[in-house]
Amino acid sequence: MAIIRAFKAFRPTADLASKIAALPYDVMNSEEAREMVKDNEYSFLHVDRAEVNLPNDTNIYDKVVYEKARDVLDKMIQDGLYVQEDKPCMYIYRQTMNGKSQTGLVICAAIDDYINDKIKKHEHTRKDKEVDRINHVDYCDANTGPIFLTYRNQAEISKIMDKWIQNEPLYDFISEDGNGHTVWIINNDSDIERLTTLFKNVDSLYIADGHHRAKSAVEVGLKRRKENPGYTGEEEFNYFLAIVYPDNQLEVLDYNRTVKDLNGLNEDEFLSAIEKNFKIKVSKEAVKPKRRHTFGMYMNNTWYELEAKDGTFNEEDPMERLDVSILQNNLLSPILGVDDPTKSDRIEFIGGIRGINELEKRANKDMKVSFSMFATTTDDIMSIADGGMIMPPKSTWFEPKPRSGLFIHKLS
């Protein structure tokens, strides 16, 4: 049983929505964020990456950054850039990229569902990143970026959403990356109640993207409970901002790898070592894998197609059968010596949105060998989360990413 509820969102005025909406805070560094806001005073990065309003040498984790985030958000609301609904509502958010759309329901999810593992996770979180977002949420007294959740599709939920998208949208714009963003409001009490009831029949929600945002929102909620020992459970700090997408709407992109060196091997020795666990074939063109357990490899201006041999993994094990696990366990670790990719400075990860050309570019410039991957599936994510397991690092890349700043959930 999943608990969702409507909320009285603060949202941008229609004329400013396209200027305010911003990419999530964690897909760029400070320097990139400063560049993005140079010509846009309304960008929500002024809140989500508030160091852009401060001198370049400001420590991004300094208290002054969180105070600035709070002050900027408060001023945006005071200046009328945002309006607040006069009653709790839900929203439908559709994103379109390269002609393909994903449509989700904007709601508030319960921190207790996260604590009780009704909202399932597939990644570990890092403490430093948690603390950053805990401070941001706490100072702003708001969830400013939605957590990206998914669930196993239910026809009746989709039917209600399909009815509402026949109406005039609140927002409909193209962002600077060429992606479309359309938002509709659901403000009918009976439909909101019906959706709330239908989600009680959903066994689990799954975090697709936003593990740090989710953990931080929960930690702030628990902090507020301690500060308010008489809390009833209905207070807004018991809930956090999320967008829930049916699993059939999502496309997971590949998350590729590039490595700096061959771990002391020459190219012939490296290829010979690979042949133990992979079939190798030279390709006349760039290899973007079209099926599971196959990989592209680019080295010295040559593309190779690799296929994992039988016996190198257990197809019945949801973790072992992941392509990221197969590559890690049979090549990156035993041959290239990258035992812990989260701590090694010899490996980098490249989201599939950047394309095959980026793998070639890096291997030709400052790396030695690149690997293209077949994308992890939504079923893989759910199976691993259901089993209480944690996926290998950098297993999934979701695109398009929900924009921040379109919906603000105030905690008090």
Short mmCIF file of C-alpha atoms in Angstrom, two decimals:
data_model
loop_
_atom_site.label_atom_id
_atom_site.label_comp_id
_atom_site.label_asym_id
_atom_site.label_seq_id
_atom_site.Cartn_x
_atom_site.Cartn_y
_atom_site.Cartn_z
CA MET A 1 0.00 0.00 0.00
CA ALA A 2 1.50 3.30 -1.11
CA ILE A 3 0.41 6.54 0.55
CA ILE A 4 0.17 9.62 -1.66
CA ARG A 5 -1.64 12.89 -1.20
CA ALA A 6 -2.41 16.19 -2.87
CA PHE A 7 -0.72 19.40 -1.73
CA LYS A 8 -1.06 23.16 -2.01
CA ALA A 9 1.83 23.73 -4.38
CA PHE A 10 3.67 26.94 -4.95
CA ARG A 11 4.20 27.05 -8.71
CA PRO A 12 5.48 29.64 -11.20
CA THR A 13 3.21 32.06 -12.97
CA ALA A 14 2.48 30.83 -16.49
CA ASP A 15 4.63 33.49 -18.17
CA LEU A 16 7.72 32.60 -16.12
CA ALA A 17 7.50 28.80 -15.91
CA SER A 18 9.87 28.20 -18.82
CA LYS A 19 12.45 30.61 -17.39
CA ILE A 20 12.25 29.31 -13.82
CA ALA A 21 12.28 25.57 -14.55
CA ALA A 22 15.83 24.22 -14.22
CA LEU A 23 17.70 20.97 -14.49
CA PRO A 24 18.22 19.11 -11.19
CA TYR A 25 20.99 20.50 -9.01
CA ASP A 26 23.11 17.35 -9.23
CA VAL A 27 23.62 17.16 -13.00
CA MET A 28 26.07 20.06 -13.11
CA ASN A 29 28.92 21.48 -11.06
CA SER A 30 29.13 25.02 -9.66
CA GLU A 31 31.00 26.39 -12.64
CA GLU A 32 28.43 24.99 -15.07
CA ALA A 33 25.58 26.31 -12.91
CA ARG A 34 27.07 29.81 -12.92
CA GLU A 35 27.25 29.70 -16.68
CA MET A 36 23.63 28.53 -16.95
CA VAL A 37 22.25 31.41 -14.88
CA LYS A 38 24.28 34.20 -16.49
CA ASP A 39 21.48 35.26 -18.82
CA ASN A 40 18.54 34.09 -16.72
CA GLU A 41 17.79 35.88 -13.48
CA TYR A 42 14.73 33.67 -12.95
CA SER A 43 16.47 30.28 -13.18
CA PHE A 44 15.69 28.04 -10.21
CA LEU A 45 19.39 27.28 -9.98
CA HIS A 46 19.53 30.55 -8.01
CA VAL A 47 17.79 28.47 -5.31
CA ASP A 48 19.01 24.92 -5.94
CA ARG A 49 22.64 25.96 -6.50
CA ALA A 50 22.54 29.14 -4.44
CA GLU A 51 26.34 29.53 -4.53
CA VAL A 52 25.83 31.05 -8.00
CA ASN A 53 24.68 34.21 -6.19
CA LEU A 54 27.88 34.38 -4.12
CA PRO A 55 31.60 34.88 -4.83
CA ASN A 56 33.34 32.13 -6.81
CA ASP A 57 35.48 31.04 -3.86
CA THR A 58 32.47 30.38 -1.60
CA ASN A 59 32.43 26.90 -0.07
CA ILE A 60 29.32 25.31 -1.56
CA TYR A 61 28.54 23.66 1.80
CA ASP A 62 28.85 26.86 3.82
CA LYS A 63 25.87 27.99 5.88
CA VAL A 64 25.70 31.18 3.84
CA VAL A 65 24.77 29.16 0.73
CA TYR A 66 21.71 27.64 2.40
CA GLU A 67 20.69 31.01 3.84
CA LYS A 68 20.93 32.50 0.36
CA ALA A 69 18.80 29.67 -1.07
CA ARG A 70 16.11 30.41 1.52
CA ASP A 71 16.25 34.15 0.90
CA VAL A 72 16.05 33.80 -2.89
CA LEU A 73 13.10 31.39 -2.70
CA ASP A 74 11.26 33.62 -0.23
CA LYS A 75 11.83 36.65 -2.45
CA MET A 76 10.59 34.82 -5.56
CA ILE A 77 7.37 34.05 -3.69
CA GLN A 78 7.05 37.57 -2.25
CA ASP A 79 7.67 39.16 -5.64
CA GLY A 80 4.81 37.20 -7.20
CA LEU A 81 6.91 34.90 -9.37
CA TYR A 82 5.05 32.04 -7.68
CA VAL A 83 1.40 31.49 -6.88
CA GLN A 84 0.01 29.02 -4.36
CA GLU A 85 -3.05 26.86 -4.90
CA ASP A 86 -5.93 27.61 -2.55
CA LYS A 87 -6.61 23.87 -2.10
CA PRO A 88 -4.58 20.65 -2.28
CA CYS A 89 -4.18 19.48 -5.87
CA MET A 90 -2.29 16.92 -7.91
CA TYR A 91 -0.62 17.57 -11.25
CA ILE A 92 0.27 15.69 -14.39
CA TYR A 93 3.72 16.36 -15.80
CA ARG A 94 4.63 15.23 -19.31
CA GLN A 95 8.13 15.46 -20.73
CA THR A 96 8.91 14.85 -24.39
CA MET A 97 12.35 14.10 -25.78
CA ASN A 98 13.14 13.06 -29.34
CA GLY A 99 9.45 12.50 -30.02
CA LYS A 100 8.94 10.18 -27.05
CA SER A 101 6.99 11.19 -23.94
CA GLN A 102 6.85 10.13 -20.29
CA THR A 103 3.91 11.23 -18.17
CA GLY A 104 3.81 11.18 -14.38
CA LEU A 105 1.65 12.25 -11.47
CA VAL A 106 2.99 15.00 -9.18
CA ILE A 107 2.08 14.22 -5.57
CA CYS A 108 3.48 14.10 -2.08
CA ALA A 109 4.77 10.75 -0.83
CA ALA A 110 4.97 9.68 2.82
CA ILE A 111 8.27 9.60 4.65
CA ASP A 112 6.94 6.56 6.55
CA ASP A 113 6.68 4.65 3.27
CA TYR A 114 10.38 5.34 2.74
CA ILE A 115 11.23 4.29 6.29
CA ASN A 116 9.12 1.12 6.04
CA ASP A 117 10.55 0.24 2.62
CA LYS A 118 7.30 0.69 0.74
CA ILE A 119 9.37 3.14 -1.27
CA LYS A 120 12.20 0.91 -2.43
CA LYS A 121 15.78 1.95 -3.11
CA HIS A 122 18.47 0.52 -5.35
CA GLU A 123 21.40 2.82 -4.55
CA HIS A 124 23.50 3.73 -1.54
CA THR A 125 23.67 7.42 -0.62
CA ARG A 126 26.76 9.40 0.36
CA LYS A 127 26.74 11.19 3.70
CA ASP A 128 28.23 14.45 2.38
CA LYS A 129 25.56 14.68 -0.30
CA GLU A 130 22.85 13.84 2.21
CA VAL A 131 23.97 16.62 4.56
CA ASP A 132 24.01 19.13 1.72
CA ARG A 133 20.39 18.47 0.74
CA ILE A 134 19.24 18.13 4.36
CA ASN A 135 20.50 21.65 4.96
CA HIS A 136 18.95 22.91 1.74
CA VAL A 137 15.52 21.46 2.52
CA ASP A 138 15.66 22.55 6.16
CA TYR A 139 16.72 26.14 5.48
CA CYS A 140 14.27 26.57 2.60
CA ASP A 141 11.53 24.83 4.60
CA ALA A 142 10.59 23.20 1.31
CA ASN A 143 11.13 20.37 -1.11
CA THR A 144 12.25 22.15 -4.26
CA GLY A 145 13.19 19.23 -6.52
CA PRO A 146 10.86 16.24 -7.01
CA ILE A 147 11.98 12.67 -6.37
CA PHE A 148 11.57 10.55 -9.50
CA LEU A 149 9.50 7.46 -8.55
CA THR A 150 8.04 4.64 -10.60
CA TYR A 151 5.43 1.92 -10.04
CA ARG A 152 4.00 -1.03 -11.90
CA ASN A 153 1.40 0.39 -14.25
CA GLN A 154 -2.26 0.30 -13.25
CA ALA A 155 -4.79 0.90 -16.00
CA GLU A 156 -7.30 2.85 -13.91
CA ILE A 157 -4.67 5.34 -12.71
CA SER A 158 -3.64 5.94 -16.31
CA LYS A 159 -7.27 6.29 -17.35
CA ILE A 160 -7.88 9.11 -14.87
CA MET A 161 -4.70 10.89 -15.96
CA ASP A 162 -5.66 10.50 -19.63
CA LYS A 163 -8.97 12.25 -18.89
CA TRP A 164 -7.26 15.28 -17.36
CA ILE A 165 -4.72 15.77 -20.13
CA GLN A 166 -7.61 16.57 -22.47
CA ASN A 167 -7.87 19.91 -20.62
CA GLU A 168 -5.93 23.09 -21.26
CA PRO A 169 -2.47 22.75 -19.68
CA LEU A 170 -1.09 25.10 -17.04
CA TYR A 171 2.30 25.11 -18.77
CA ASP A 172 3.48 23.99 -22.16
CA PHE A 173 7.01 24.97 -23.20
CA ILE A 174 10.25 23.79 -24.77
CA SER A 175 13.35 24.02 -22.58
CA GLU A 176 16.77 25.06 -23.84
CA ASP A 177 17.76 21.43 -24.47
CA GLY A 178 14.84 20.97 -26.88
CA ASN A 179 12.71 18.87 -24.52
CA GLY A 180 9.00 19.57 -24.10
CA HIS A 181 7.35 20.16 -20.72
CA THR A 182 3.57 20.14 -20.25
CA VAL A 183 1.70 20.37 -16.94
CA TRP A 184 -1.99 19.87 -16.15
CA ILE A 185 -3.73 20.36 -12.81
CA ILE A 186 -6.07 17.85 -11.14
CA ASN A 187 -8.27 19.88 -8.81
CA ASN A 188 -11.37 17.71 -8.59
CA ASP A 189 -11.76 16.28 -5.09
CA SER A 190 -13.38 13.02 -6.19
CA ASP A 191 -10.63 12.23 -8.71
CA ILE A 192 -7.95 13.12 -6.16
CA GLU A 193 -9.62 10.82 -3.64
CA ARG A 194 -9.89 8.05 -6.24
CA LEU A 195 -6.21 8.34 -7.18
CA THR A 196 -5.25 8.28 -3.51
CA THR A 197 -7.29 5.09 -3.05
CA LEU A 198 -5.87 3.44 -6.17
CA PHE A 199 -2.32 3.97 -4.98
CA LYS A 200 -3.20 2.12 -1.79
CA ASN A 201 -3.43 -0.91 -4.10
CA VAL A 202 0.09 -0.30 -5.42
CA ASP A 203 2.42 -2.68 -3.60
CA SER A 204 5.54 -0.52 -3.84
CA LEU A 205 6.97 2.66 -5.24
CA TYR A 206 10.54 2.60 -6.54
CA ILE A 207 13.08 5.40 -6.59
CA ALA A 208 14.24 5.72 -10.18
CA ASP A 209 16.32 8.85 -9.64
CA GLY A 210 16.85 11.11 -6.63
CA HIS A 211 18.06 8.82 -3.83
CA HIS A 212 19.87 11.68 -2.07
CA ARG A 213 16.89 14.01 -2.34
CA ALA A 214 14.61 11.32 -0.93
CA LYS A 215 16.87 10.44 2.00
CA SER A 216 17.37 14.11 2.81
CA ALA A 217 13.65 14.85 2.71
CA VAL A 218 13.03 11.98 5.10
CA GLU A 219 15.79 13.10 7.46
CA VAL A 220 14.32 16.61 7.61
CA GLY A 221 10.90 15.12 8.29
CA LEU A 222 12.30 13.09 11.19
CA LYS A 223 14.11 16.17 12.50
CA ARG A 224 10.85 18.14 12.46
CA ARG A 225 9.10 15.32 14.31
CA LYS A 226 11.65 15.58 17.11
CA GLU A 227 11.15 19.34 17.20
CA ASN A 228 7.38 18.85 17.33
CA PRO A 229 6.76 15.90 19.70
CA GLY A 230 3.01 16.41 19.49
CA TYR A 231 2.91 15.96 15.72
CA THR A 232 -0.16 14.20 14.31
CA GLY A 233 1.33 12.79 11.10
CA GLU A 234 -0.74 15.12 8.93
CA GLU A 235 1.83 17.94 8.94
CA GLU A 236 3.48 18.65 5.59
CA PHE A 237 6.92 17.67 6.91
CA ASN A 238 5.66 14.09 7.01
CA TYR A 239 5.54 14.11 3.19
CA PHE A 240 7.89 14.96 0.35
CA LEU A 241 7.56 16.10 -3.24
CA ALA A 242 7.62 13.37 -5.87
CA ILE A 243 6.57 12.51 -9.40
CA VAL A 244 5.33 8.94 -9.89
CA TYR A 245 5.60 7.48 -13.39
CA PRO A 246 4.14 4.13 -14.48
CA ASP A 247 6.95 1.78 -15.42
CA ASN A 248 5.77 1.49 -19.02
CA GLN A 249 6.44 5.22 -19.51
CA LEU A 250 10.12 5.09 -18.62
CA GLU A 251 13.21 4.54 -20.72
CA VAL A 252 16.49 3.83 -18.98
CA LEU A 253 19.52 4.94 -20.96
CA ASP A 254 22.91 3.27 -21.02
CA TYR A 255 25.59 4.39 -18.56
CA ASN A 256 28.94 3.88 -20.25
CA ARG A 257 32.52 3.58 -18.98
CA THR A 258 35.93 4.85 -20.02
CA VAL A 259 39.26 3.83 -18.42
CA LYS A 260 42.61 5.64 -18.40
CA ASP A 261 45.01 2.72 -18.96
CA LEU A 262 45.30 -1.03 -19.51
CA ASN A 263 46.67 -1.79 -16.05
CA GLY A 264 50.20 -2.44 -17.32
CA LEU A 265 49.14 -4.63 -20.25
CA ASN A 266 49.87 -3.94 -23.91
CA GLU A 267 46.95 -4.10 -26.32
CA ASP A 268 47.59 -7.67 -27.44
CA GLU A 269 47.86 -8.90 -23.86
CA PHE A 270 44.67 -7.02 -22.98
CA LEU A 271 42.70 -8.54 -25.87
CA SER A 272 44.02 -12.00 -25.03
CA ALA A 273 42.91 -11.62 -21.40
CA ILE A 274 39.42 -10.56 -22.48
CA GLU A 275 39.01 -13.69 -24.62
CA LYS A 276 38.77 -15.85 -21.51
CA ASN A 277 35.26 -14.58 -20.72
CA PHE A 278 34.11 -12.76 -23.88
CA LYS A 279 33.76 -13.49 -27.56
CA ILE A 280 35.52 -10.66 -29.43
CA LYS A 281 34.75 -9.39 -32.92
CA VAL A 282 36.19 -6.32 -34.67
CA SER A 283 33.47 -3.96 -35.88
CA LYS A 284 33.64 -1.64 -38.87
CA GLU A 285 31.31 0.81 -37.12
CA ALA A 286 30.63 2.15 -33.64
CA VAL A 287 29.01 -0.46 -31.41
CA LYS A 288 25.87 0.51 -29.50
CA PRO A 289 24.70 -2.80 -27.99
CA LYS A 290 21.24 -3.91 -29.06
CA ARG A 291 20.83 -6.87 -26.69
CA ARG A 292 21.74 -7.94 -23.17
CA HIS A 293 25.20 -9.28 -22.35
CA THR A 294 26.88 -7.59 -25.31
CA PHE A 295 29.23 -4.62 -25.08
CA GLY A 296 31.01 -2.20 -27.34
CA MET A 297 34.70 -1.53 -26.75
CA TYR A 298 36.69 1.27 -28.38
CA MET A 299 40.48 1.34 -28.27
CA ASN A 300 43.16 2.76 -30.58
CA ASN A 301 40.65 3.91 -33.24
CA THR A 302 39.01 0.48 -33.40
CA TRP A 303 35.59 -0.71 -32.24
CA TYR A 304 35.09 -4.24 -30.95
CA GLU A 305 31.90 -6.12 -30.10
CA LEU A 306 32.15 -8.22 -26.93
CA GLU A 307 29.69 -10.93 -25.94
CA ALA A 308 29.82 -12.56 -22.51
CA LYS A 309 30.46 -16.29 -22.73
CA ASP A 310 28.22 -18.85 -21.05
CA GLY A 311 29.22 -19.50 -17.47
CA THR A 312 30.52 -16.01 -16.76
CA PHE A 313 27.33 -15.05 -14.90
CA ASN A 314 24.19 -16.54 -13.36
CA GLU A 315 21.09 -15.61 -15.35
CA GLU A 316 18.90 -16.51 -12.36
CA ASP A 317 20.63 -13.95 -10.12
CA PRO A 318 19.13 -10.46 -10.67
CA MET A 319 22.43 -8.85 -9.66
CA GLU A 320 24.86 -11.09 -11.53
CA ARG A 321 22.92 -10.92 -14.79
CA LEU A 322 23.16 -7.13 -14.97
CA ASP A 323 25.47 -6.08 -17.78
CA VAL A 324 27.21 -3.60 -15.50
CA SER A 325 27.97 -6.52 -13.14
CA ILE A 326 29.19 -8.76 -15.95
CA LEU A 327 31.59 -6.10 -17.22
CA GLN A 328 32.77 -5.26 -13.70
CA ASN A 329 33.25 -8.86 -12.54
CA ASN A 330 34.82 -10.24 -15.71
CA LEU A 331 36.83 -7.35 -17.13
CA LEU A 332 37.08 -4.11 -15.19
CA SER A 333 38.12 -5.73 -11.92
CA PRO A 334 40.17 -8.83 -12.86
CA ILE A 335 41.85 -7.40 -15.98
CA LEU A 336 41.96 -3.61 -15.57
CA GLY A 337 42.28 -3.64 -11.79
CA VAL A 338 39.32 -1.31 -11.18
CA ASP A 339 38.08 -3.12 -8.07
CA ASP A 340 35.94 -0.31 -6.66
CA PRO A 341 34.77 2.05 -9.41
CA THR A 342 33.38 4.48 -6.83
CA LYS A 343 36.88 5.13 -5.47
CA SER A 344 39.11 4.71 -8.52
CA ASP A 345 40.41 7.77 -10.38
CA ARG A 346 41.17 5.58 -13.42
CA ILE A 347 37.55 5.18 -14.51
CA GLU A 348 34.86 7.67 -15.51
CA PHE A 349 31.19 7.20 -16.32
CA ILE A 350 29.44 8.77 -19.31
CA GLY A 351 25.66 8.96 -19.55
CA GLY A 352 24.17 7.58 -22.74
CA ILE A 353 22.58 10.94 -23.49
CA ARG A 354 26.05 12.13 -24.54
CA GLY A 355 26.28 9.53 -27.30
CA ILE A 356 28.84 7.09 -28.67
CA ASN A 357 31.00 9.90 -30.05
CA GLU A 358 31.87 10.97 -26.50
CA LEU A 359 33.32 7.51 -25.82
CA GLU A 360 35.54 7.78 -28.88
CA LYS A 361 36.55 11.32 -28.02
CA ARG A 362 37.65 10.43 -24.49
CA ALA A 363 39.56 7.29 -25.52
CA ASN A 364 41.37 9.31 -28.19
CA LYS A 365 42.12 12.21 -25.85
CA ASP A 366 42.81 11.46 -22.18
CA MET A 367 41.65 7.87 -21.64
CA LYS A 368 42.68 4.56 -23.21
CA VAL A 369 39.62 2.34 -23.65
CA SER A 370 35.87 2.97 -23.59
CA PHE A 371 32.93 0.60 -23.16
CA SER A 372 29.38 1.09 -24.44
CA MET A 373 26.62 -0.70 -22.52
CA PHE A 374 23.16 -2.10 -23.13
CA ALA A 375 20.82 -0.16 -20.86
CA THR A 376 19.59 -1.59 -17.58
CA THR A 377 15.83 -2.15 -17.67
CA THR A 378 13.12 -0.93 -15.31
CA ASP A 379 12.36 -4.59 -14.53
CA ASP A 380 15.98 -5.03 -13.44
CA ILE A 381 15.69 -2.07 -11.08
CA MET A 382 12.47 -3.36 -9.54
CA SER A 383 13.75 -6.92 -9.17
CA ILE A 384 16.87 -5.78 -7.36
CA ALA A 385 14.98 -3.33 -5.14
CA ASP A 386 12.39 -6.04 -4.32
CA GLY A 387 15.24 -8.30 -3.26
CA GLY A 388 16.63 -5.64 -0.94
CA MET A 389 19.79 -5.44 -3.02
CA ILE A 390 21.82 -2.44 -4.13
CA MET A 391 22.69 -2.00 -7.78
CA PRO A 392 26.30 -1.51 -8.83
CA PRO A 393 27.29 2.17 -9.10
CA LYS A 394 26.37 4.06 -12.24
CA SER A 395 23.94 1.39 -13.48
CA THR A 396 21.15 3.66 -14.69
CA TRP A 397 20.73 6.95 -16.48
CA PHE A 398 17.24 8.39 -16.78
CA GLU A 399 16.39 10.97 -19.38
CA PRO A 400 14.60 13.33 -19.65
CA LYS A 401 14.94 14.44 -16.05
CA PRO A 402 12.06 16.26 -14.31
CA ARG A 403 12.75 19.97 -13.97
CA SER A 404 13.10 21.61 -10.58
CA GLY A 405 11.22 24.75 -9.62
CA LEU A 406 7.90 23.91 -11.26
CA PHE A 407 6.41 22.65 -7.99
CA ILE A 408 7.40 23.72 -4.47
CA HIS A 409 6.18 21.77 -1.46
CA LYS A 410 6.42 23.86 1.70
CA LEU A 411 6.96 21.90 4.92
CA SER A 412 5.14 24.33 7.18
#
